[in-house]
GROMACS .gro file of C-alpha atoms in nm:
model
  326
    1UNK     CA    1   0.000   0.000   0.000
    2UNK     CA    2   0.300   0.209   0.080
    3UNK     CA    3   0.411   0.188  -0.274
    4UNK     CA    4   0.109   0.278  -0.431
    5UNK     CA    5   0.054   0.572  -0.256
    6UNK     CA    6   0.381   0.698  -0.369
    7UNK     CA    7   0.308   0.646  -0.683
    8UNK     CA    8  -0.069   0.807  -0.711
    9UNK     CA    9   0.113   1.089  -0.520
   10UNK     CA   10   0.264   1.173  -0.803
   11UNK     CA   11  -0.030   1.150  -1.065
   12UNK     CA   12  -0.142   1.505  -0.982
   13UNK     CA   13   0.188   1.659  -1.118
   14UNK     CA   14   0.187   1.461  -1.406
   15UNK     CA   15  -0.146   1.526  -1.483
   16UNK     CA   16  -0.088   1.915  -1.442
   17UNK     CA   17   0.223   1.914  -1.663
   18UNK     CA   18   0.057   1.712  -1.964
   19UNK     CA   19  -0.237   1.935  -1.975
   20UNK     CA   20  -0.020   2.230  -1.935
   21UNK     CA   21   0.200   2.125  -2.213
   22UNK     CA   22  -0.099   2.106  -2.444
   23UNK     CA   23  -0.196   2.436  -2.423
   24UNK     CA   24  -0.136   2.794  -2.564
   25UNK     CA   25   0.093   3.066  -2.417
   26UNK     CA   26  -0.170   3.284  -2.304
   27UNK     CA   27  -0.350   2.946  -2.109
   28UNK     CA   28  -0.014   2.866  -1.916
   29UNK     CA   29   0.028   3.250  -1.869
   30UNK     CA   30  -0.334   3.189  -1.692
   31UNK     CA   31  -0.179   2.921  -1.482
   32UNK     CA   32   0.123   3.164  -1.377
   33UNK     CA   33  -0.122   3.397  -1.244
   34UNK     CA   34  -0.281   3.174  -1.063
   35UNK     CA   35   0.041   3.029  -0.919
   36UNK     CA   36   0.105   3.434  -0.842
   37UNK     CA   37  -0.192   3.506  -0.676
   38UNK     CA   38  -0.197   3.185  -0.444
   39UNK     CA   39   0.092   3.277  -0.308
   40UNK     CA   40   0.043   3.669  -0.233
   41UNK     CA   41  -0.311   3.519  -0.032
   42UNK     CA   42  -0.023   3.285   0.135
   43UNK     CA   43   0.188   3.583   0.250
   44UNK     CA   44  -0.154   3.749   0.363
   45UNK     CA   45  -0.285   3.510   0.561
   46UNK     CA   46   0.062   3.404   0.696
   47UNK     CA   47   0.119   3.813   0.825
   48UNK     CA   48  -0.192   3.668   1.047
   49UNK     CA   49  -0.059   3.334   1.089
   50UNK     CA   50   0.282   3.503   1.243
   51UNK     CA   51   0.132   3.788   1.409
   52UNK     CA   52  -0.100   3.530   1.646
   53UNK     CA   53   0.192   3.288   1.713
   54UNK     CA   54  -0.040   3.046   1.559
   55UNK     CA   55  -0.340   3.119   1.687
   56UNK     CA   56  -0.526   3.241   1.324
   57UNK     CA   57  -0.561   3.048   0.990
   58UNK     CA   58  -0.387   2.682   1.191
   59UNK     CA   59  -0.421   2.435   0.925
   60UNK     CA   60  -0.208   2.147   1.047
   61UNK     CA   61  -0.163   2.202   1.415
   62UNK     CA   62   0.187   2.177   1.296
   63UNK     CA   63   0.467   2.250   1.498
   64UNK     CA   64   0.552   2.486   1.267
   65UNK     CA   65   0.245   2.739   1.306
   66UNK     CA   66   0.379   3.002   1.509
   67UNK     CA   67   0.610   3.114   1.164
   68UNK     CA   68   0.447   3.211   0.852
   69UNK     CA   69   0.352   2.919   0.657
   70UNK     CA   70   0.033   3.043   0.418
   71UNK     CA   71  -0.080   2.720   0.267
   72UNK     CA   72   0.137   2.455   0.401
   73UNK     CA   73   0.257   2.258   0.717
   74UNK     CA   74   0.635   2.303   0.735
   75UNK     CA   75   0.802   2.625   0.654
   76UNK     CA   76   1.094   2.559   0.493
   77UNK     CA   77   0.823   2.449   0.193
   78UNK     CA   78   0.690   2.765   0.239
   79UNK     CA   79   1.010   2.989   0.197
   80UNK     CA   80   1.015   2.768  -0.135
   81UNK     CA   81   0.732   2.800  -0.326
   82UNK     CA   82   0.777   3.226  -0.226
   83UNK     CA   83   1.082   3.196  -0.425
   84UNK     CA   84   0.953   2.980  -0.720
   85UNK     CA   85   0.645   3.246  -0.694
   86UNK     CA   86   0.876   3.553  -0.739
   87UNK     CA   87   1.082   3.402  -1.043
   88UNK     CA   88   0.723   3.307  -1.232
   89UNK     CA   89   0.578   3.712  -1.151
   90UNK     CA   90   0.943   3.850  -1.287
   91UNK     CA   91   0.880   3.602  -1.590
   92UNK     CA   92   0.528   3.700  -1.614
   93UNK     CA   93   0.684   4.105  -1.600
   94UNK     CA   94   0.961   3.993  -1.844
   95UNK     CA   95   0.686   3.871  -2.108
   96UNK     CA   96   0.466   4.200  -2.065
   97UNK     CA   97   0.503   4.487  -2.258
   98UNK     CA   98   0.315   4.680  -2.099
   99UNK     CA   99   0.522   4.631  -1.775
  100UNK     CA  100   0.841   4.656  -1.908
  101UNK     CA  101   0.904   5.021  -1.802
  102UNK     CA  102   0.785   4.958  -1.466
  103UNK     CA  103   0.989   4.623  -1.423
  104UNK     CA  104   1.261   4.771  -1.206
  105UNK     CA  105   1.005   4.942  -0.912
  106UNK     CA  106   0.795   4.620  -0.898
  107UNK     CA  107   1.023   4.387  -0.851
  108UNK     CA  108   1.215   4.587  -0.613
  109UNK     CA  109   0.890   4.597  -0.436
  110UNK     CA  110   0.832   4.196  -0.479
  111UNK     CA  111   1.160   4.130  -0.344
  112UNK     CA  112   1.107   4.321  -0.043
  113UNK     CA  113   0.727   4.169   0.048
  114UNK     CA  114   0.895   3.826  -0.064
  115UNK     CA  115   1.248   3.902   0.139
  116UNK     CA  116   1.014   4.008   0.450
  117UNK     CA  117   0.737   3.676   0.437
  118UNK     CA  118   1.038   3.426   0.389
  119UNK     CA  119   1.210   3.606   0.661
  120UNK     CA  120   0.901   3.564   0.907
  121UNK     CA  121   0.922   3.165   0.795
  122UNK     CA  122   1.228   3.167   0.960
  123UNK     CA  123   1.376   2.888   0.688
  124UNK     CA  124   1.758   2.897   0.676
  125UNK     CA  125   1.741   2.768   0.362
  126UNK     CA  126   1.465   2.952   0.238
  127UNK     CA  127   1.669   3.289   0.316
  128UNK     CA  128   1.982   3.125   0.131
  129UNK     CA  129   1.785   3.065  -0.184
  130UNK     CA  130   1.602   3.406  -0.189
  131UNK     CA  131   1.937   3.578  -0.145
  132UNK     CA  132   1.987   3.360  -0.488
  133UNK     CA  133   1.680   3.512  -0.650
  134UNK     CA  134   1.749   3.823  -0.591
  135UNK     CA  135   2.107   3.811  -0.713
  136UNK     CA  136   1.907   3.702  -1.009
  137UNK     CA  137   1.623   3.916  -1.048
  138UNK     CA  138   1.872   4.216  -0.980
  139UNK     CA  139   2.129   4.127  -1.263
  140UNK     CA  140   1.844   4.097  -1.503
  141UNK     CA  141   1.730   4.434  -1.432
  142UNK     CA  142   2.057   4.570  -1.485
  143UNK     CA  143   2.154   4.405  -1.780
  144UNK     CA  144   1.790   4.538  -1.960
  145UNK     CA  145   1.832   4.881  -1.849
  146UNK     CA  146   2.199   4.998  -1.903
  147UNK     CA  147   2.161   5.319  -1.864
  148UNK     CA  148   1.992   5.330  -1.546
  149UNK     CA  149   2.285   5.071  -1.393
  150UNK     CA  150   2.450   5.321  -1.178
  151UNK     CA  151   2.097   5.431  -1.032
  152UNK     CA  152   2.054   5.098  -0.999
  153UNK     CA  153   2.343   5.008  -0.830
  154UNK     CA  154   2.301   5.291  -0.591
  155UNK     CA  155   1.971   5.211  -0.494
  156UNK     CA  156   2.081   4.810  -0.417
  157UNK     CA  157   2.342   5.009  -0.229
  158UNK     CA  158   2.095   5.197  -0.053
  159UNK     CA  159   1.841   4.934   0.021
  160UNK     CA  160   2.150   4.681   0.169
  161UNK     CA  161   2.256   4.922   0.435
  162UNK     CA  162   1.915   5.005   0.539
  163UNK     CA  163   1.828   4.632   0.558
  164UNK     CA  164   2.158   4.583   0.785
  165UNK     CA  165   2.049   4.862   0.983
  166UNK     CA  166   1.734   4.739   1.025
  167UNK     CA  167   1.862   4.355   1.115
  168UNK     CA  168   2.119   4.480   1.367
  169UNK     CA  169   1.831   4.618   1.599
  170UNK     CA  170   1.511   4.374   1.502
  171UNK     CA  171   1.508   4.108   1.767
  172UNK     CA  172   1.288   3.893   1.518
  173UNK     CA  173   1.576   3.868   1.252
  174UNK     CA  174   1.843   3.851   1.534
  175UNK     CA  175   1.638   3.534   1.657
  176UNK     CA  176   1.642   3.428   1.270
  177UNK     CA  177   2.009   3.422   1.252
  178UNK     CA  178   2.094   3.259   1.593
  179UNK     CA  179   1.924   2.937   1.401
  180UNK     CA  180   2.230   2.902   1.232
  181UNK     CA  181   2.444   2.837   1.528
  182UNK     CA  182   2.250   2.507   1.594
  183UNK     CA  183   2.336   2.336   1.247
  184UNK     CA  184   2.606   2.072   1.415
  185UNK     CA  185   2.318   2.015   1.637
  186UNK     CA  186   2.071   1.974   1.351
  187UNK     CA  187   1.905   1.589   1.370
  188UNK     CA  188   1.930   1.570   0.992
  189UNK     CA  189   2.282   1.443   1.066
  190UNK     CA  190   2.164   1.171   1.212
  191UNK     CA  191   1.888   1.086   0.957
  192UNK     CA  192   2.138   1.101   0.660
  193UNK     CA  193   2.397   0.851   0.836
  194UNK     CA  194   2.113   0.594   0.896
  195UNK     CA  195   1.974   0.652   0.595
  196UNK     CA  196   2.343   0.604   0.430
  197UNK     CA  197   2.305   0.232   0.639
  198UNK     CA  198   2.022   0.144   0.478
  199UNK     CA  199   2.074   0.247   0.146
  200UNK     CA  200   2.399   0.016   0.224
  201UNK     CA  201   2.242  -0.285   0.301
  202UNK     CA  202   1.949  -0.291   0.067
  203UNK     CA  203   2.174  -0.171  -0.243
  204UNK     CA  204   2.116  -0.217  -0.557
  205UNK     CA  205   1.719  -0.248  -0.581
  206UNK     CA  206   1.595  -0.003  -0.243
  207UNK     CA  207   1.377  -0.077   0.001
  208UNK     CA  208   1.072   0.055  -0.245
  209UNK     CA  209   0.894   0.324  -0.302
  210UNK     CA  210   0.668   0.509   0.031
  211UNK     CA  211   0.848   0.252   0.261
  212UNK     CA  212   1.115   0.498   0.462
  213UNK     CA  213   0.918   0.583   0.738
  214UNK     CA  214   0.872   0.160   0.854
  215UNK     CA  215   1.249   0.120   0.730
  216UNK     CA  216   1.364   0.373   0.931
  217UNK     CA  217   1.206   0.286   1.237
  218UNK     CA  218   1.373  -0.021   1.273
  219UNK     CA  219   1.711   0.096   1.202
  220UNK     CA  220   1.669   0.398   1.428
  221UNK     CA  221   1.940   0.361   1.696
  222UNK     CA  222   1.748   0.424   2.107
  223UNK     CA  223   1.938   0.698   2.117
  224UNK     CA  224   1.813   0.878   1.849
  225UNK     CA  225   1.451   0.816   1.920
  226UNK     CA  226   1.216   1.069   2.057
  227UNK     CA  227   0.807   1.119   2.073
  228UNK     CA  228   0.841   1.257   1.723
  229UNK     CA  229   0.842   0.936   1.404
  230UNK     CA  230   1.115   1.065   1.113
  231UNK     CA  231   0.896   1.121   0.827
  232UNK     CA  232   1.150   1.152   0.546
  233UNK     CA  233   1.538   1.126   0.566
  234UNK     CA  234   1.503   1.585   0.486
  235UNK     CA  235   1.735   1.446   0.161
  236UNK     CA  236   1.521   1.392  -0.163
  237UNK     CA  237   1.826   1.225  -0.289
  238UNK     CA  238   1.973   1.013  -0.049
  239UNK     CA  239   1.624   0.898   0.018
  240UNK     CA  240   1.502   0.804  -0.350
  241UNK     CA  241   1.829   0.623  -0.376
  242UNK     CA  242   1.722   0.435  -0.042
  243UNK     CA  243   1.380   0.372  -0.192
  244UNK     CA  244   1.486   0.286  -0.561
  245UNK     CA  245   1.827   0.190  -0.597
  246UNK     CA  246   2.024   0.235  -0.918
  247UNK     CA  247   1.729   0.296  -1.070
  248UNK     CA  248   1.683   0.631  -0.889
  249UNK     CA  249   2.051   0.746  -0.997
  250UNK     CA  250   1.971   0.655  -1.328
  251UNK     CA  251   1.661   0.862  -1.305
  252UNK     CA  252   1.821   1.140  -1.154
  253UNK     CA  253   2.089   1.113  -1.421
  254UNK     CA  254   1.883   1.135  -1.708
  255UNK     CA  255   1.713   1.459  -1.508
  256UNK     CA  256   2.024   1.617  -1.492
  257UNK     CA  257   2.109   1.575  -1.854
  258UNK     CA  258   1.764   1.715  -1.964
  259UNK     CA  259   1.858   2.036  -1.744
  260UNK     CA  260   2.160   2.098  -1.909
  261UNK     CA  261   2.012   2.039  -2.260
  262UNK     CA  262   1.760   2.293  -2.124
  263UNK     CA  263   2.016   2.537  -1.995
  264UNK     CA  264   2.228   2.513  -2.348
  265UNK     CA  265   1.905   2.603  -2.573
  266UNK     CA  266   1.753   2.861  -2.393
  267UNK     CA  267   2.081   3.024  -2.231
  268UNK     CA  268   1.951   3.208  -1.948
  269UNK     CA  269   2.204   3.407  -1.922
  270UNK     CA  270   2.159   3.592  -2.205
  271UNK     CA  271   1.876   3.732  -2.166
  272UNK     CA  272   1.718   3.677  -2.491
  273UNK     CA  273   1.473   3.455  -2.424
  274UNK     CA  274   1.278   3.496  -2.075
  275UNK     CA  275   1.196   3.168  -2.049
  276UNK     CA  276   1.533   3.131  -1.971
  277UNK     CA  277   1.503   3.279  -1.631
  278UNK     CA  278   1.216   2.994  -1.502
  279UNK     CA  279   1.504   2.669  -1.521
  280UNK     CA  280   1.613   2.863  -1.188
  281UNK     CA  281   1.257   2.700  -1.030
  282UNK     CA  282   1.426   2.335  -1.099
  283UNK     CA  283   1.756   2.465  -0.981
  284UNK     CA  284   1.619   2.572  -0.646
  285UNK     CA  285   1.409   2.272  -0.613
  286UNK     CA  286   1.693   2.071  -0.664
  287UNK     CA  287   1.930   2.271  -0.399
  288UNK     CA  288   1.631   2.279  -0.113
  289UNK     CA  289   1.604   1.899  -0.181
  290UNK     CA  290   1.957   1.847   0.002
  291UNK     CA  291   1.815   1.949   0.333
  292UNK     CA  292   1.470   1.913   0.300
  293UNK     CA  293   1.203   1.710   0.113
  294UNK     CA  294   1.040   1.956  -0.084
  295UNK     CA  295   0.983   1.698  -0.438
  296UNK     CA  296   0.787   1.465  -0.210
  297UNK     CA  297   0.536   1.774  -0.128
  298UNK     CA  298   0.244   1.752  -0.426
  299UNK     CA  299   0.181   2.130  -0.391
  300UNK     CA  300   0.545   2.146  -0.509
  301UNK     CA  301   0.595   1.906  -0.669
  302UNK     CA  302   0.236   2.072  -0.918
  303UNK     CA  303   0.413   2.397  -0.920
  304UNK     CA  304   0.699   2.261  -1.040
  305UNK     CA  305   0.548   2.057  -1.317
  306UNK     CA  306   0.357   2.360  -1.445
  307UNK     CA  307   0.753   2.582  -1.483
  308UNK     CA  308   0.838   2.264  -1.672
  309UNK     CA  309   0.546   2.290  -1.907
  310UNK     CA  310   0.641   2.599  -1.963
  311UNK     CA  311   1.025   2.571  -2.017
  312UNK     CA  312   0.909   2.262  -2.272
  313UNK     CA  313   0.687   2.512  -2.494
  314UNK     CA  314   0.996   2.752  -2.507
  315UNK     CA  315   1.191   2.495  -2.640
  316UNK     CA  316   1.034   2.326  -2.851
  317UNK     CA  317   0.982   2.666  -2.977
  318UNK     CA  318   1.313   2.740  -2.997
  319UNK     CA  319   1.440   2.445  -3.181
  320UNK     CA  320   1.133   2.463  -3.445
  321UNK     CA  321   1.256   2.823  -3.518
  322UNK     CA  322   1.628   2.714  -3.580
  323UNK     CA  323   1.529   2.415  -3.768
  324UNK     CA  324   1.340   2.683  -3.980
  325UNK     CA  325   1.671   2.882  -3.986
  326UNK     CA  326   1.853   2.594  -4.073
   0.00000   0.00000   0.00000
């Protein structure tokens, strides 16, 4: 049963990514906005979530609920799907005419509201990857408007010393930061090096699919146990390779070879084609999945599928237009 449910877990992606890929720009631009707008109601009703310590809009009961967590359970998801939100709006601003003056002020404004509701999720990770996006987001704004760079510069200037002004007398982001001196003491080091046992001993074919959370259990060392059951190893890798075996490297192989194919045709750092900017969604996915589980959550997992829709049009697109130049 374990097994099946991992596998009809992932039929909702699927499904979203087929019937994405099927239809035209302006549909999938439809989608974007909804994927937009989901996640602005998230940071809403999280500003309530975090202002009550938990009290307001409590989903899950999850231990989790006194941080800002819109939609979901665990924050660290949260922090993610912010920054896959805030690369699909600058995509959906990149692909607007109609925007394209105004480009600079609103995203300087989305990376503030985005920079302040992954702050209030309190996600180490989440913070390391939006510093990412906005490195990003930033460059590309520079790059399009060259002759506003060194008003540009000067107001990234401006807006970093009145954020470290602002940090060095918050108590809320001083509390953020102290998180990072428990990350020897984080119990993910102890998941990964029983995980890296059981991947050991039931190498080459895995345990099989949805069955970690039994597995685990009985390798779990007394010491390690508490009132709290380990619900994934917080490493998509190490734990579809405990799963699946070779198979999963193979899979993950063949995933990495498709991104780089991807990266090579639409060359994102160019600039030329805007579409370019969304294979950063699979490249943050990927990097949260070393400390977290984030490809085993569905609501990521659809959000995800629906950027990859989107990077396929693109490039089919792009080859059928130098085929035609050929």
């Amino acid at each position: 049963m374990a097994t099946l449910a991992a596998w009809l877990s992932l039929v909702p992606a699927f499904a979203l990514f087929l019937a994405s890929i099927t239809l035209g720009d302006r549909e999938r631009r439809y989608l974007g906005v909804i994927v937009v707008s989901v996640a602005l109601l998230a940071i809403v009703i999280g500003v309530f979530q975090f202002g009550s310590r938990g009290a307001l809009f409590n989903f899950y009961d999850s231990s989790h609920r006194q941080y800002l967590l819109g939609f979901f359970a665990n924050r660290n998801h949260q922090a993610l799907f912010l920054c896959m939100s805030a690369i699909w709006f600058s995509y959906l601003l990149e692909t607007d005419r109609r925007l394209a003056s105004r480009a600079p002020l609103i995203v300087t404004l989305l990376l503030i509201l985005v920079g302040g509701a992954i702050l209030a999720t309190f996600s180490r990770t989440g913070v390391a990857l939006f510093m990412v996006v906005t490195a990003v987001l930033v460059y590309r704004i520079l790059a399009r408007q060259r002759k506003r760079k060194v008003l540009g510069l000067g107001l990234l200037v401006g807006a970093t010393l009145i954020a470290l002004t602002f940090m060095s007398s918050n108590n809320i982001v001083a509390n953020f930061f102290e998180r990072y001196d428990t990350v020897e003491t984080d119990a993910r080091w102890n998941f990964w090096v029983v995980s890296w046992q059981i991947i050991k001993d039931n190498f080459p074919i895995g345990s099989g699919l949805g069955t970690f959370v039994p597995i685990y259990a009985a390798y779990e060392p007394l010491v390690f146990v508490d009132p709290r059951y380990v619900n994934h190893v917080h490493n998509d890798y190490l734990e579809l390779l405990l799963e699946a075996g070779v198979a999963a490297g193979v899979l993950l192989l063949f995933a990495l070879v498709l991104f780089v194919l991807a990266v090579s045709r639409l060359r994102p750092w160019s600039g030329e084609r805007p579409a370019g900017l969304l294979l950063l969604v699979p490249l943050l996915v990927a990097t949260h999945s070393i400390v977290d589980y984030p490809m085993r959550t569905v609501a990521i997992f659809c959000v995800l599928a629906l950027v990859l829709a989107e990077v396929m049009a693109h490039w089919c697109t792009v080859k059928d237009t130098q085929s035609g130049l050929g």
